[in-house]
Amino acid sequence: MAYFIAAYLICINLAGLASMWLDKRKAIRHQWRIPEATLFFIALLGGGLGSIVGMQLFRHKTRHWYFVWGMPAIFFTELALAIRFMLK
């Protein structure tokens, strides 16, 4: 079971990283963008760390306070919940 959870978290965090890269690329080219709600949804599904890394690595969405504060809030909330359920 732990293997599947780890595989899921790796995949969803890679999706968070890739979505930030793709949205940044589209922004530079003035093309269709990934909706901000979708970026947050990926983080809520467990991809918060990948999204944060993508924000910093690609310097994307770092001027928007709701991303600067929201993504870490999502990540630390999920981390706290994971720790809580692992200790049960």
mmCIF file of C-alpha atoms in Angstrom:
data_model
loop_
_atom_site.group_PDB
_atom_site.id
_atom_site.type_symbol
_atom_site.label_atom_id
_atom_site.label_comp_id
_atom_site.label_asym_id
_atom_site.label_seq_id
_atom_site.Cartn_x
_atom_site.Cartn_y
_atom_site.Cartn_z
ATOM 1 C CA MET A 1 0.000 0.000 0.000
ATOM 2 C CA ALA A 2 2.813 2.423 0.852
ATOM 3 C CA TYR A 3 4.304 1.802 -2.601
ATOM 4 C CA PHE A 4 1.103 2.977 -4.303
ATOM 5 C CA ILE A 5 0.868 6.069 -2.126
ATOM 6 C CA ALA A 6 4.487 6.944 -2.844
ATOM 7 C CA ALA A 7 3.996 6.385 -6.584
ATOM 8 C CA TYR A 8 0.861 8.557 -6.540
ATOM 9 C CA LEU A 9 2.623 11.383 -4.692
ATOM 10 C CA ILE A 10 5.569 11.288 -7.099
ATOM 11 C CA CYS A 11 3.236 11.440 -10.105
ATOM 12 C CA ILE A 12 1.003 14.222 -8.763
ATOM 13 C CA ASN A 13 4.003 16.324 -7.719
ATOM 14 C CA LEU A 14 5.537 15.877 -11.166
ATOM 15 C CA ALA A 15 2.174 17.014 -12.565
ATOM 16 C CA GLY A 16 2.324 20.115 -10.333
ATOM 17 C CA LEU A 17 5.840 20.892 -11.505
ATOM 18 C CA ALA A 18 4.935 20.311 -15.158
ATOM 19 C CA SER A 19 1.778 22.431 -14.925
ATOM 20 C CA MET A 20 3.775 25.398 -13.616
ATOM 21 C CA TRP A 21 6.325 24.948 -16.401
ATOM 22 C CA LEU A 22 3.647 24.666 -19.073
ATOM 23 C CA ASP A 23 1.687 27.666 -17.791
ATOM 24 C CA LYS A 24 4.856 29.780 -17.673
ATOM 25 C CA ARG A 25 5.728 28.718 -21.214
ATOM 26 C CA LYS A 26 2.232 29.579 -22.433
ATOM 27 C CA ALA A 27 2.386 32.960 -20.653
ATOM 28 C CA ILE A 28 5.636 33.869 -22.387
ATOM 29 C CA ARG A 29 4.158 32.925 -25.771
ATOM 30 C CA HIS A 30 0.843 34.744 -25.101
ATOM 31 C CA GLN A 31 -1.115 31.533 -25.596
ATOM 32 C CA TRP A 32 -3.972 29.785 -23.808
ATOM 33 C CA ARG A 33 -3.231 29.467 -20.080
ATOM 34 C CA ILE A 34 -3.929 26.853 -17.470
ATOM 35 C CA PRO A 35 -6.652 28.209 -15.161
ATOM 36 C CA GLU A 36 -5.436 29.152 -11.686
ATOM 37 C CA ALA A 37 -8.138 26.939 -10.194
ATOM 38 C CA THR A 38 -6.568 23.960 -11.973
ATOM 39 C CA LEU A 39 -3.131 24.792 -10.568
ATOM 40 C CA PHE A 40 -4.603 24.920 -7.059
ATOM 41 C CA PHE A 41 -6.586 21.719 -7.664
ATOM 42 C CA ILE A 42 -3.404 19.839 -8.553
ATOM 43 C CA ALA A 43 -1.862 21.101 -5.313
ATOM 44 C CA LEU A 44 -4.946 20.014 -3.355
ATOM 45 C CA LEU A 45 -4.663 16.526 -4.825
ATOM 46 C CA GLY A 46 -1.229 16.220 -3.207
ATOM 47 C CA GLY A 47 0.978 18.086 -5.668
ATOM 48 C CA GLY A 48 1.731 21.048 -3.426
ATOM 49 C CA LEU A 49 5.465 20.447 -3.168
ATOM 50 C CA GLY A 50 5.871 20.044 -6.927
ATOM 51 C CA SER A 51 3.846 23.209 -7.502
ATOM 52 C CA ILE A 52 5.985 25.180 -5.042
ATOM 53 C CA VAL A 53 9.194 23.903 -6.649
ATOM 54 C CA GLY A 54 7.784 24.816 -10.073
ATOM 55 C CA MET A 55 6.867 28.299 -8.893
ATOM 56 C CA GLN A 56 10.387 28.938 -7.660
ATOM 57 C CA LEU A 57 12.246 27.132 -10.427
ATOM 58 C CA PHE A 58 10.386 28.849 -13.258
ATOM 59 C CA ARG A 59 9.695 32.108 -11.368
ATOM 60 C CA HIS A 60 6.012 31.697 -12.077
ATOM 61 C CA LYS A 61 3.080 33.073 -10.072
ATOM 62 C CA THR A 62 5.503 34.437 -7.464
ATOM 63 C CA ARG A 63 3.927 37.903 -7.559
ATOM 64 C CA HIS A 64 0.454 36.635 -6.706
ATOM 65 C CA TRP A 65 -0.024 36.635 -2.928
ATOM 66 C CA TYR A 66 -2.610 33.879 -3.083
ATOM 67 C CA PHE A 67 -0.036 31.569 -4.715
ATOM 68 C CA VAL A 68 2.851 32.683 -2.500
ATOM 69 C CA TRP A 69 0.805 31.976 0.644
ATOM 70 C CA GLY A 70 -1.724 29.466 -0.691
ATOM 71 C CA MET A 71 0.571 26.815 -2.104
ATOM 72 C CA PRO A 72 2.680 26.478 1.072
ATOM 73 C CA ALA A 73 -0.506 26.522 3.171
ATOM 74 C CA ILE A 74 -1.893 23.626 1.142
ATOM 75 C CA PHE A 75 1.395 21.725 1.336
ATOM 76 C CA PHE A 76 1.840 22.136 5.101
ATOM 77 C CA THR A 77 -1.793 21.262 5.773
ATOM 78 C CA GLU A 78 -1.436 18.065 3.751
ATOM 79 C CA LEU A 79 1.858 17.296 5.481
ATOM 80 C CA ALA A 80 0.274 17.777 8.919
ATOM 81 C CA LEU A 81 -2.654 15.527 7.965
ATOM 82 C CA ALA A 82 -0.294 12.856 6.644
ATOM 83 C CA ILE A 83 1.739 12.927 9.858
ATOM 84 C CA ARG A 84 -1.445 12.829 11.933
ATOM 85 C CA PHE A 85 -2.773 9.758 10.149
ATOM 86 C CA MET A 86 0.604 8.000 10.150
ATOM 87 C CA LEU A 87 0.830 8.328 13.929
ATOM 88 C CA LYS A 88 -2.588 6.720 14.487
#
